[in-house]
Short mmCIF file of N, CA, C and O in Angstrom, two decimals:
data_model
loop_
_atom_site.label_atom_id
_atom_site.label_comp_id
_atom_site.label_asym_id
_atom_site.label_seq_id
_atom_site.Cartn_x
_atom_site.Cartn_y
_atom_site.Cartn_z
N MET A 1 -22.67 6.18 4.45
CA MET A 1 -21.33 6.68 4.67
C MET A 1 -21.05 6.63 6.17
O MET A 1 -21.81 7.15 6.96
N SER A 2 -19.99 5.96 6.56
CA SER A 2 -19.67 5.85 7.98
C SER A 2 -18.38 6.61 8.28
O SER A 2 -17.48 6.69 7.46
N ARG A 3 -18.34 7.17 9.46
CA ARG A 3 -17.17 7.93 9.89
C ARG A 3 -16.06 6.97 10.33
O ARG A 3 -16.33 5.93 10.90
N ILE A 4 -14.85 7.37 10.10
CA ILE A 4 -13.68 6.60 10.54
C ILE A 4 -12.91 7.49 11.50
O ILE A 4 -12.54 8.62 11.15
N SER A 5 -12.70 7.00 12.70
CA SER A 5 -11.97 7.79 13.69
C SER A 5 -10.50 7.89 13.31
O SER A 5 -9.98 7.08 12.53
N ARG A 6 -9.85 8.87 13.87
CA ARG A 6 -8.42 9.07 13.61
C ARG A 6 -7.62 7.84 14.07
O ARG A 6 -6.72 7.38 13.39
N ALA A 7 -7.99 7.29 15.22
CA ALA A 7 -7.29 6.11 15.74
C ALA A 7 -7.49 4.91 14.82
O ALA A 7 -6.53 4.17 14.54
N GLU A 8 -8.71 4.72 14.32
CA GLU A 8 -8.98 3.61 13.41
C GLU A 8 -8.22 3.80 12.10
O GLU A 8 -7.69 2.84 11.53
N PHE A 9 -8.14 5.03 11.62
CA PHE A 9 -7.39 5.33 10.40
C PHE A 9 -5.93 4.92 10.55
O PHE A 9 -5.40 4.17 9.73
N TRP A 10 -5.28 5.42 11.61
CA TRP A 10 -3.85 5.14 11.79
C TRP A 10 -3.60 3.67 12.12
O TRP A 10 -2.57 3.12 11.73
N LEU A 11 -4.54 3.04 12.81
CA LEU A 11 -4.39 1.61 13.10
C LEU A 11 -4.41 0.80 11.80
O LEU A 11 -3.58 -0.08 11.60
N SER A 12 -5.33 1.12 10.91
CA SER A 12 -5.41 0.41 9.62
C SER A 12 -4.17 0.66 8.77
O SER A 12 -3.64 -0.26 8.14
N ILE A 13 -3.69 1.91 8.76
CA ILE A 13 -2.49 2.25 8.00
C ILE A 13 -1.29 1.49 8.57
O ILE A 13 -0.49 0.91 7.82
N ARG A 14 -1.16 1.46 9.89
CA ARG A 14 -0.04 0.75 10.52
C ARG A 14 -0.10 -0.75 10.22
O ARG A 14 0.91 -1.38 9.94
N ARG A 15 -1.30 -1.30 10.26
CA ARG A 15 -1.46 -2.73 9.96
C ARG A 15 -1.08 -3.03 8.51
O ARG A 15 -0.41 -4.02 8.24
N GLY A 16 -1.51 -2.19 7.59
CA GLY A 16 -1.15 -2.39 6.19
C GLY A 16 0.34 -2.29 5.96
O GLY A 16 0.94 -3.10 5.26
N TRP A 17 0.97 -1.27 6.56
CA TRP A 17 2.42 -1.10 6.43
C TRP A 17 3.17 -2.28 7.05
O TRP A 17 4.24 -2.66 6.58
N SER A 18 2.57 -2.89 8.08
CA SER A 18 3.19 -4.05 8.74
C SER A 18 2.86 -5.36 8.03
O SER A 18 3.17 -6.44 8.55
N LYS A 19 2.18 -5.28 6.91
CA LYS A 19 1.81 -6.44 6.09
C LYS A 19 0.84 -7.38 6.81
O LYS A 19 0.93 -8.59 6.69
N GLN A 20 -0.08 -6.77 7.58
CA GLN A 20 -1.13 -7.52 8.27
C GLN A 20 -2.48 -7.02 7.76
O GLN A 20 -2.60 -5.94 7.21
N CYS A 21 -3.51 -7.82 7.99
CA CYS A 21 -4.86 -7.47 7.56
C CYS A 21 -5.27 -6.12 8.18
O CYS A 21 -5.17 -5.94 9.39
N PRO A 22 -5.73 -5.17 7.37
CA PRO A 22 -6.13 -3.87 7.92
C PRO A 22 -7.41 -3.95 8.75
O PRO A 22 -7.68 -3.06 9.55
N HIS A 23 -8.17 -5.03 8.61
CA HIS A 23 -9.42 -5.17 9.35
C HIS A 23 -9.19 -5.75 10.75
O HIS A 23 -9.62 -5.18 11.74
N CYS A 24 -8.48 -6.88 10.82
CA CYS A 24 -8.31 -7.54 12.11
C CYS A 24 -6.89 -7.41 12.67
O CYS A 24 -6.69 -7.55 13.87
N GLY A 25 -5.92 -7.19 11.82
CA GLY A 25 -4.54 -7.06 12.27
C GLY A 25 -3.85 -8.38 12.58
O GLY A 25 -2.73 -8.39 13.05
N GLN A 26 -4.52 -9.49 12.32
CA GLN A 26 -3.96 -10.79 12.68
C GLN A 26 -3.49 -11.58 11.47
O GLN A 26 -2.47 -12.24 11.53
N GLY A 27 -4.23 -11.55 10.41
CA GLY A 27 -3.88 -12.34 9.23
C GLY A 27 -2.82 -11.68 8.38
O GLY A 27 -2.80 -10.45 8.23
N PRO A 28 -1.93 -12.47 7.79
CA PRO A 28 -0.93 -11.90 6.89
C PRO A 28 -1.55 -11.48 5.56
O PRO A 28 -2.53 -12.07 5.12
N LEU A 29 -0.98 -10.45 4.96
CA LEU A 29 -1.47 -10.00 3.65
C LEU A 29 -0.92 -10.86 2.52
O LEU A 29 -1.58 -11.02 1.50
N PHE A 30 0.26 -11.42 2.70
CA PHE A 30 0.95 -12.05 1.59
C PHE A 30 1.22 -13.53 1.82
O PHE A 30 1.48 -13.97 2.92
N ILE A 31 1.18 -14.28 0.71
CA ILE A 31 1.55 -15.68 0.71
C ILE A 31 3.07 -15.77 0.64
O ILE A 31 3.71 -16.48 1.39
N ARG A 32 3.64 -15.04 -0.28
CA ARG A 32 5.10 -14.95 -0.43
C ARG A 32 5.47 -13.47 -0.31
O ARG A 32 4.75 -12.70 0.28
N TRP A 33 6.59 -13.10 -0.90
CA TRP A 33 7.13 -11.74 -0.73
C TRP A 33 6.11 -10.66 -1.08
O TRP A 33 5.89 -9.74 -0.31
N ASN A 34 5.46 -10.76 -2.23
CA ASN A 34 4.45 -9.75 -2.58
C ASN A 34 3.24 -10.35 -3.30
O ASN A 34 2.55 -9.65 -4.02
N LYS A 35 2.97 -11.62 -3.10
CA LYS A 35 1.77 -12.24 -3.67
C LYS A 35 0.71 -12.24 -2.58
O LYS A 35 0.82 -12.94 -1.59
N PRO A 36 -0.35 -11.42 -2.75
CA PRO A 36 -1.34 -11.29 -1.68
C PRO A 36 -2.30 -12.47 -1.60
O PRO A 36 -2.59 -13.12 -2.61
N HIS A 37 -2.76 -12.72 -0.39
CA HIS A 37 -3.89 -13.62 -0.22
C HIS A 37 -5.11 -12.94 -0.84
O HIS A 37 -5.18 -11.72 -0.90
N ARG A 38 -6.08 -13.70 -1.25
CA ARG A 38 -7.33 -13.12 -1.76
C ARG A 38 -8.19 -12.64 -0.59
O ARG A 38 -8.83 -11.60 -0.67
N HIS A 39 -8.19 -13.43 0.50
CA HIS A 39 -8.94 -13.11 1.72
C HIS A 39 -8.00 -13.22 2.92
O HIS A 39 -7.01 -13.95 2.86
N CYS A 40 -8.34 -12.56 3.99
CA CYS A 40 -7.58 -12.69 5.23
C CYS A 40 -7.78 -14.10 5.80
O CYS A 40 -8.92 -14.54 5.96
N PRO A 41 -6.70 -14.82 6.10
CA PRO A 41 -6.84 -16.16 6.66
C PRO A 41 -7.48 -16.16 8.06
O PRO A 41 -8.05 -17.16 8.47
N SER A 42 -7.43 -15.04 8.78
CA SER A 42 -7.98 -14.99 10.13
C SER A 42 -9.45 -14.57 10.17
O SER A 42 -10.26 -15.24 10.79
N CYS A 43 -9.78 -13.45 9.51
CA CYS A 43 -11.15 -12.93 9.63
C CYS A 43 -11.98 -13.09 8.36
O CYS A 43 -13.19 -12.90 8.39
N GLY A 44 -11.34 -13.37 7.24
CA GLY A 44 -12.08 -13.57 5.99
C GLY A 44 -12.30 -12.32 5.17
O GLY A 44 -12.96 -12.37 4.13
N TYR A 45 -11.76 -11.17 5.60
CA TYR A 45 -11.93 -9.93 4.83
C TYR A 45 -11.30 -10.09 3.45
O TYR A 45 -10.18 -10.56 3.31
N GLN A 46 -12.03 -9.70 2.41
CA GLN A 46 -11.54 -9.79 1.04
C GLN A 46 -10.71 -8.54 0.75
O GLN A 46 -11.23 -7.43 0.73
N TYR A 47 -9.40 -8.74 0.52
CA TYR A 47 -8.50 -7.61 0.36
C TYR A 47 -8.81 -6.76 -0.87
O TYR A 47 -8.87 -5.54 -0.79
N GLU A 48 -8.99 -7.39 -2.01
CA GLU A 48 -9.34 -6.67 -3.24
C GLU A 48 -10.60 -7.30 -3.81
O GLU A 48 -10.59 -8.46 -4.20
N ARG A 49 -11.67 -6.52 -3.83
CA ARG A 49 -12.91 -7.04 -4.41
C ARG A 49 -12.72 -7.33 -5.89
O ARG A 49 -13.17 -8.34 -6.40
N ASP A 50 -12.05 -6.43 -6.59
CA ASP A 50 -11.72 -6.62 -8.00
C ASP A 50 -10.21 -6.47 -8.14
O ASP A 50 -9.61 -5.59 -7.52
N TYR A 51 -9.59 -7.33 -8.94
CA TYR A 51 -8.16 -7.19 -9.17
C TYR A 51 -7.88 -5.82 -9.76
O TYR A 51 -8.58 -5.35 -10.64
N GLY A 52 -6.86 -5.18 -9.25
CA GLY A 52 -6.50 -3.85 -9.74
C GLY A 52 -7.05 -2.72 -8.90
O GLY A 52 -6.83 -1.55 -9.23
N ASP A 53 -7.74 -3.02 -7.80
CA ASP A 53 -8.30 -1.96 -6.95
C ASP A 53 -7.23 -1.07 -6.33
O ASP A 53 -7.51 0.07 -5.97
N VAL A 54 -6.03 -1.59 -6.16
CA VAL A 54 -4.98 -0.83 -5.48
C VAL A 54 -3.97 -0.20 -6.43
O VAL A 54 -2.97 0.37 -5.99
N TRP A 55 -4.21 -0.27 -7.73
CA TRP A 55 -3.23 0.25 -8.68
C TRP A 55 -2.98 1.74 -8.54
O TRP A 55 -1.87 2.20 -8.75
N TRP A 56 -3.99 2.50 -8.20
CA TRP A 56 -3.80 3.95 -8.11
C TRP A 56 -2.78 4.30 -7.02
O TRP A 56 -1.98 5.22 -7.18
N VAL A 57 -2.77 3.55 -5.91
CA VAL A 57 -1.79 3.81 -4.86
C VAL A 57 -0.39 3.42 -5.34
O VAL A 57 0.58 4.11 -5.07
N TRP A 58 -0.31 2.31 -6.08
CA TRP A 58 0.97 1.91 -6.65
C TRP A 58 1.53 3.01 -7.54
O TRP A 58 2.71 3.33 -7.48
N ILE A 59 0.70 3.56 -8.37
CA ILE A 59 1.15 4.60 -9.31
C ILE A 59 1.69 5.80 -8.55
O ILE A 59 2.77 6.31 -8.86
N VAL A 60 0.97 6.25 -7.54
CA VAL A 60 1.41 7.42 -6.76
C VAL A 60 2.71 7.13 -6.02
O VAL A 60 3.65 7.91 -6.07
N THR A 61 2.78 5.99 -5.31
CA THR A 61 3.98 5.72 -4.51
C THR A 61 5.20 5.39 -5.36
O THR A 61 6.33 5.56 -4.90
N ASP A 62 5.01 4.93 -6.58
CA ASP A 62 6.15 4.71 -7.48
C ASP A 62 6.63 6.02 -8.09
O ASP A 62 7.83 6.20 -8.32
N ARG A 63 5.73 6.92 -8.35
CA ARG A 63 6.09 8.14 -9.08
C ARG A 63 6.73 9.19 -8.20
O ARG A 63 7.47 10.04 -8.69
N ILE A 64 6.50 9.17 -6.91
CA ILE A 64 7.09 10.19 -6.03
C ILE A 64 8.62 10.13 -6.04
O ILE A 64 9.28 11.15 -6.29
N PRO A 65 9.25 8.97 -5.77
CA PRO A 65 10.73 8.95 -5.83
C PRO A 65 11.27 9.24 -7.23
O PRO A 65 12.31 9.91 -7.37
N ILE A 66 10.59 8.79 -8.25
CA ILE A 66 11.03 9.07 -9.62
C ILE A 66 10.92 10.57 -9.89
O ILE A 66 11.80 11.18 -10.49
N GLY A 67 9.85 11.20 -9.40
CA GLY A 67 9.68 12.64 -9.54
C GLY A 67 10.77 13.42 -8.83
O GLY A 67 11.25 14.44 -9.34
N ILE A 68 11.21 12.93 -7.67
CA ILE A 68 12.30 13.58 -6.94
C ILE A 68 13.58 13.54 -7.79
O ILE A 68 14.31 14.53 -7.88
N GLY A 69 13.84 12.39 -8.40
CA GLY A 69 15.02 12.29 -9.27
C GLY A 69 14.95 13.24 -10.45
O GLY A 69 15.96 13.86 -10.82
N ILE A 70 13.78 13.37 -11.04
CA ILE A 70 13.61 14.29 -12.17
C ILE A 70 13.84 15.73 -11.73
O ILE A 70 14.47 16.52 -12.44
N VAL A 71 13.34 16.08 -10.53
CA VAL A 71 13.55 17.43 -10.01
C VAL A 71 15.04 17.70 -9.81
O VAL A 71 15.54 18.78 -10.17
N PHE A 72 15.76 16.73 -9.25
CA PHE A 72 17.21 16.90 -9.08
C PHE A 72 17.89 17.15 -10.44
O PHE A 72 18.73 18.04 -10.56
N LEU A 73 17.53 16.36 -11.42
CA LEU A 73 18.14 16.53 -12.74
C LEU A 73 17.75 17.86 -13.37
O LEU A 73 18.57 18.53 -14.00
N PHE A 74 16.53 18.28 -13.17
CA PHE A 74 16.05 19.54 -13.75
C PHE A 74 16.78 20.74 -13.15
O PHE A 74 17.08 21.70 -13.84
N PHE A 75 17.04 20.68 -11.84
CA PHE A 75 17.67 21.82 -11.18
C PHE A 75 19.20 21.73 -11.15
O PHE A 75 19.84 22.37 -10.33
N GLY A 76 19.78 20.96 -12.03
CA GLY A 76 21.21 21.06 -12.24
C GLY A 76 22.06 19.89 -11.78
O GLY A 76 23.27 19.92 -11.99
N PHE A 77 21.52 18.88 -11.18
CA PHE A 77 22.34 17.72 -10.81
C PHE A 77 22.75 17.00 -12.08
O PHE A 77 21.93 16.66 -12.92
N ARG A 78 24.03 16.77 -12.23
CA ARG A 78 24.54 16.07 -13.40
C ARG A 78 25.37 14.87 -12.97
O ARG A 78 26.17 14.95 -12.05
N VAL A 79 25.17 13.79 -13.66
CA VAL A 79 25.96 12.59 -13.42
C VAL A 79 27.27 12.76 -14.18
O VAL A 79 27.29 12.82 -15.40
N SER A 80 28.37 12.85 -13.42
CA SER A 80 29.66 13.10 -14.07
C SER A 80 30.55 11.86 -14.15
O SER A 80 31.59 11.91 -14.78
N SER A 81 30.15 10.80 -13.50
CA SER A 81 30.94 9.57 -13.59
C SER A 81 30.00 8.37 -13.51
O SER A 81 28.83 8.49 -13.12
N LEU A 82 30.54 7.23 -13.85
CA LEU A 82 29.76 6.01 -13.79
C LEU A 82 29.30 5.72 -12.36
O LEU A 82 28.14 5.38 -12.13
N TRP A 83 30.20 5.91 -11.40
CA TRP A 83 29.85 5.61 -10.01
C TRP A 83 28.78 6.56 -9.49
O TRP A 83 27.91 6.17 -8.73
N MET A 84 28.85 7.81 -9.88
CA MET A 84 27.82 8.76 -9.46
C MET A 84 26.46 8.37 -10.06
O MET A 84 25.43 8.47 -9.40
N GLY A 85 26.48 7.88 -11.29
CA GLY A 85 25.25 7.42 -11.92
C GLY A 85 24.68 6.20 -11.22
O GLY A 85 23.47 6.10 -11.01
N VAL A 86 25.57 5.28 -10.84
CA VAL A 86 25.13 4.08 -10.11
C VAL A 86 24.54 4.47 -8.76
O VAL A 86 23.48 3.97 -8.36
N VAL A 87 25.19 5.37 -8.05
CA VAL A 87 24.69 5.81 -6.74
C VAL A 87 23.36 6.54 -6.91
O VAL A 87 22.41 6.30 -6.15
N PHE A 88 23.26 7.42 -7.90
CA PHE A 88 22.03 8.17 -8.12
C PHE A 88 20.87 7.23 -8.47
O PHE A 88 19.80 7.29 -7.88
N PHE A 89 21.11 6.35 -9.44
CA PHE A 89 20.07 5.40 -9.84
C PHE A 89 19.71 4.47 -8.68
O PHE A 89 18.55 4.17 -8.43
N GLY A 90 20.73 3.99 -7.97
CA GLY A 90 20.49 3.10 -6.82
C GLY A 90 19.70 3.77 -5.72
O GLY A 90 18.85 3.15 -5.08
N SER A 91 19.97 5.06 -5.47
CA SER A 91 19.23 5.77 -4.42
C SER A 91 17.76 5.96 -4.80
O SER A 91 16.92 6.18 -3.92
N LEU A 92 17.44 5.88 -6.08
CA LEU A 92 16.04 5.94 -6.51
C LEU A 92 15.42 4.55 -6.57
O LEU A 92 14.27 4.35 -6.16
N ALA A 93 16.16 3.58 -7.08
CA ALA A 93 15.61 2.24 -7.33
C ALA A 93 15.56 1.37 -6.08
O ALA A 93 14.59 0.63 -5.88
N LEU A 94 16.57 1.45 -5.24
CA LEU A 94 16.65 0.56 -4.07
C LEU A 94 15.46 0.74 -3.12
O LEU A 94 14.84 -0.26 -2.73
N PRO A 95 15.10 1.96 -2.73
CA PRO A 95 13.92 2.10 -1.86
C PRO A 95 12.64 1.59 -2.51
O PRO A 95 11.78 1.02 -1.84
N LEU A 96 12.52 1.79 -3.83
CA LEU A 96 11.33 1.28 -4.53
C LEU A 96 11.27 -0.23 -4.45
O LEU A 96 10.20 -0.81 -4.20
N LEU A 97 12.39 -0.89 -4.65
CA LEU A 97 12.40 -2.36 -4.64
C LEU A 97 12.22 -2.93 -3.24
O LEU A 97 11.49 -3.90 -3.04
N LEU A 98 12.87 -2.34 -2.26
CA LEU A 98 12.82 -2.87 -0.90
C LEU A 98 11.48 -2.66 -0.21
O LEU A 98 11.14 -3.40 0.72
N THR A 99 10.73 -1.67 -0.64
CA THR A 99 9.46 -1.38 0.03
C THR A 99 8.23 -1.87 -0.75
O THR A 99 7.11 -1.49 -0.41
N ILE A 100 8.43 -2.70 -1.75
CA ILE A 100 7.28 -3.18 -2.54
C ILE A 100 6.21 -3.82 -1.66
O ILE A 100 5.04 -3.43 -1.73
N PRO A 101 6.53 -4.79 -0.78
CA PRO A 101 5.45 -5.39 0.02
C PRO A 101 4.79 -4.40 0.97
O PRO A 101 3.58 -4.43 1.18
N ARG A 102 5.56 -3.51 1.54
CA ARG A 102 4.99 -2.53 2.48
C ARG A 102 4.08 -1.53 1.75
O ARG A 102 3.03 -1.17 2.26
N ARG A 103 4.50 -1.10 0.57
CA ARG A 103 3.66 -0.18 -0.19
C ARG A 103 2.39 -0.87 -0.67
O ARG A 103 1.32 -0.27 -0.70
N TYR A 104 2.49 -2.14 -1.00
CA TYR A 104 1.30 -2.91 -1.40
C TYR A 104 0.37 -3.05 -0.20
O TYR A 104 -0.84 -2.90 -0.31
N GLY A 105 0.93 -3.33 0.98
CA GLY A 105 0.12 -3.40 2.20
C GLY A 105 -0.54 -2.07 2.50
O GLY A 105 -1.70 -2.01 2.92
N LEU A 106 0.20 -0.97 2.31
CA LEU A 106 -0.36 0.36 2.50
C LEU A 106 -1.50 0.61 1.52
O LEU A 106 -2.53 1.16 1.88
N ALA A 107 -1.32 0.18 0.28
CA ALA A 107 -2.37 0.35 -0.72
C ALA A 107 -3.62 -0.44 -0.34
O ALA A 107 -4.74 0.07 -0.47
N ILE A 108 -3.46 -1.65 0.17
CA ILE A 108 -4.61 -2.44 0.61
C ILE A 108 -5.29 -1.77 1.80
O ILE A 108 -6.52 -1.72 1.87
N ALA A 109 -4.51 -1.20 2.72
CA ALA A 109 -5.09 -0.52 3.88
C ALA A 109 -5.87 0.73 3.46
O ALA A 109 -6.97 0.98 3.97
N ILE A 110 -5.33 1.51 2.53
CA ILE A 110 -6.03 2.71 2.07
C ILE A 110 -7.32 2.32 1.34
O ILE A 110 -8.37 2.95 1.52
N THR A 111 -7.25 1.29 0.53
CA THR A 111 -8.45 0.81 -0.16
C THR A 111 -9.48 0.31 0.85
O THR A 111 -10.68 0.54 0.69
N TYR A 112 -9.02 -0.36 1.89
CA TYR A 112 -9.91 -0.81 2.97
C TYR A 112 -10.63 0.38 3.61
O TYR A 112 -11.84 0.35 3.81
N LEU A 113 -9.88 1.44 3.91
CA LEU A 113 -10.49 2.63 4.53
C LEU A 113 -11.49 3.30 3.60
O LEU A 113 -12.54 3.77 4.04
N ILE A 114 -11.18 3.35 2.32
CA ILE A 114 -12.12 3.93 1.35
C ILE A 114 -13.39 3.10 1.29
O ILE A 114 -14.50 3.64 1.28
N ARG A 115 -13.22 1.78 1.23
CA ARG A 115 -14.40 0.90 1.17
C ARG A 115 -15.22 0.98 2.45
O ARG A 115 -16.44 0.83 2.42
N LYS A 116 -14.57 1.23 3.58
CA LYS A 116 -15.29 1.34 4.84
C LYS A 116 -16.01 2.70 4.95
O LYS A 116 -17.10 2.78 5.47
N ARG A 117 -15.36 3.73 4.44
CA ARG A 117 -15.95 5.08 4.50
C ARG A 117 -17.13 5.21 3.55
O ARG A 117 -18.14 5.80 3.88
N TRP A 118 -16.98 4.70 2.33
CA TRP A 118 -18.04 4.75 1.33
C TRP A 118 -18.38 3.32 0.93
O TRP A 118 -17.96 2.85 -0.14
N PRO A 119 -19.14 2.62 1.76
CA PRO A 119 -19.39 1.19 1.50
C PRO A 119 -20.25 0.95 0.27
O PRO A 119 -21.13 1.73 -0.07
N ASP A 120 -19.94 -0.14 -0.38
CA ASP A 120 -20.70 -0.64 -1.51
C ASP A 120 -21.57 -1.77 -0.97
O ASP A 120 -21.11 -2.53 -0.12
N PRO A 121 -22.80 -1.92 -1.43
CA PRO A 121 -23.63 -3.02 -0.94
C PRO A 121 -23.00 -4.40 -1.13
O PRO A 121 -23.31 -5.32 -0.41
N LYS A 122 -22.07 -4.52 -2.09
CA LYS A 122 -21.41 -5.80 -2.34
C LYS A 122 -20.29 -6.09 -1.34
O LYS A 122 -19.83 -7.22 -1.25
N ASP A 123 -19.84 -5.06 -0.62
CA ASP A 123 -18.77 -5.26 0.35
C ASP A 123 -19.29 -5.98 1.58
O ASP A 123 -20.35 -5.65 2.12
N ARG A 124 -18.51 -6.96 2.02
CA ARG A 124 -18.85 -7.70 3.25
C ARG A 124 -17.69 -7.56 4.20
O ARG A 124 -16.59 -8.04 3.94
N PHE A 125 -17.94 -6.89 5.32
CA PHE A 125 -16.94 -6.77 6.36
C PHE A 125 -17.23 -7.80 7.43
O PHE A 125 -18.35 -7.86 7.94
N PRO A 126 -16.24 -8.64 7.78
CA PRO A 126 -16.47 -9.65 8.81
C PRO A 126 -16.80 -8.99 10.16
O PRO A 126 -16.53 -7.82 10.37
N GLU A 127 -17.35 -9.76 11.04
CA GLU A 127 -17.65 -9.27 12.39
C GLU A 127 -16.33 -8.81 13.06
O GLU A 127 -15.31 -9.43 12.87
N PRO A 128 -16.42 -7.77 13.87
CA PRO A 128 -15.20 -7.23 14.48
C PRO A 128 -14.65 -8.05 15.64
O PRO A 128 -13.79 -7.59 16.35
N SER A 129 -15.14 -9.25 15.88
CA SER A 129 -14.62 -10.04 16.98
C SER A 129 -13.17 -10.41 16.73
O SER A 129 -12.76 -10.67 15.61
N GLY A 130 -12.40 -10.37 17.79
CA GLY A 130 -10.98 -10.70 17.69
C GLY A 130 -10.13 -9.54 17.29
O GLY A 130 -8.94 -9.70 17.06
N LEU A 131 -10.70 -8.32 17.21
CA LEU A 131 -9.88 -7.16 16.88
C LEU A 131 -8.98 -6.84 18.06
O LEU A 131 -9.37 -6.93 19.20
N ARG A 132 -7.78 -6.42 17.73
CA ARG A 132 -6.89 -6.00 18.82
C ARG A 132 -6.61 -4.54 18.71
O ARG A 132 -6.85 -3.88 17.80
#
């Protein structure tokens, strides 16, 4: 088990949110809008050892805005017109759609930090040369 400094934690999170490799910060995470590379093109870090490693973060980040909408409805918010319904649904759906690549990058960064904190013998972290 290795310690992760606060600076390293926030650096990895920032890199993931910026859609860059959480290990080196140089390679892009995605080939297209939200199709991830299997490995970092710059340092070779394998983003997901097994497909589906980042699903738990997806579930949490998708459910928070939906939960906020449910809370609003539970505490008395009522859709009284079509336009109000469109605005309400749009205010929940639009942020979810627009942040898909960033949330996926964040999920990869969090998984990277977990794998670094509790390493598996099968994990291979590239040499830290070229880190910025």
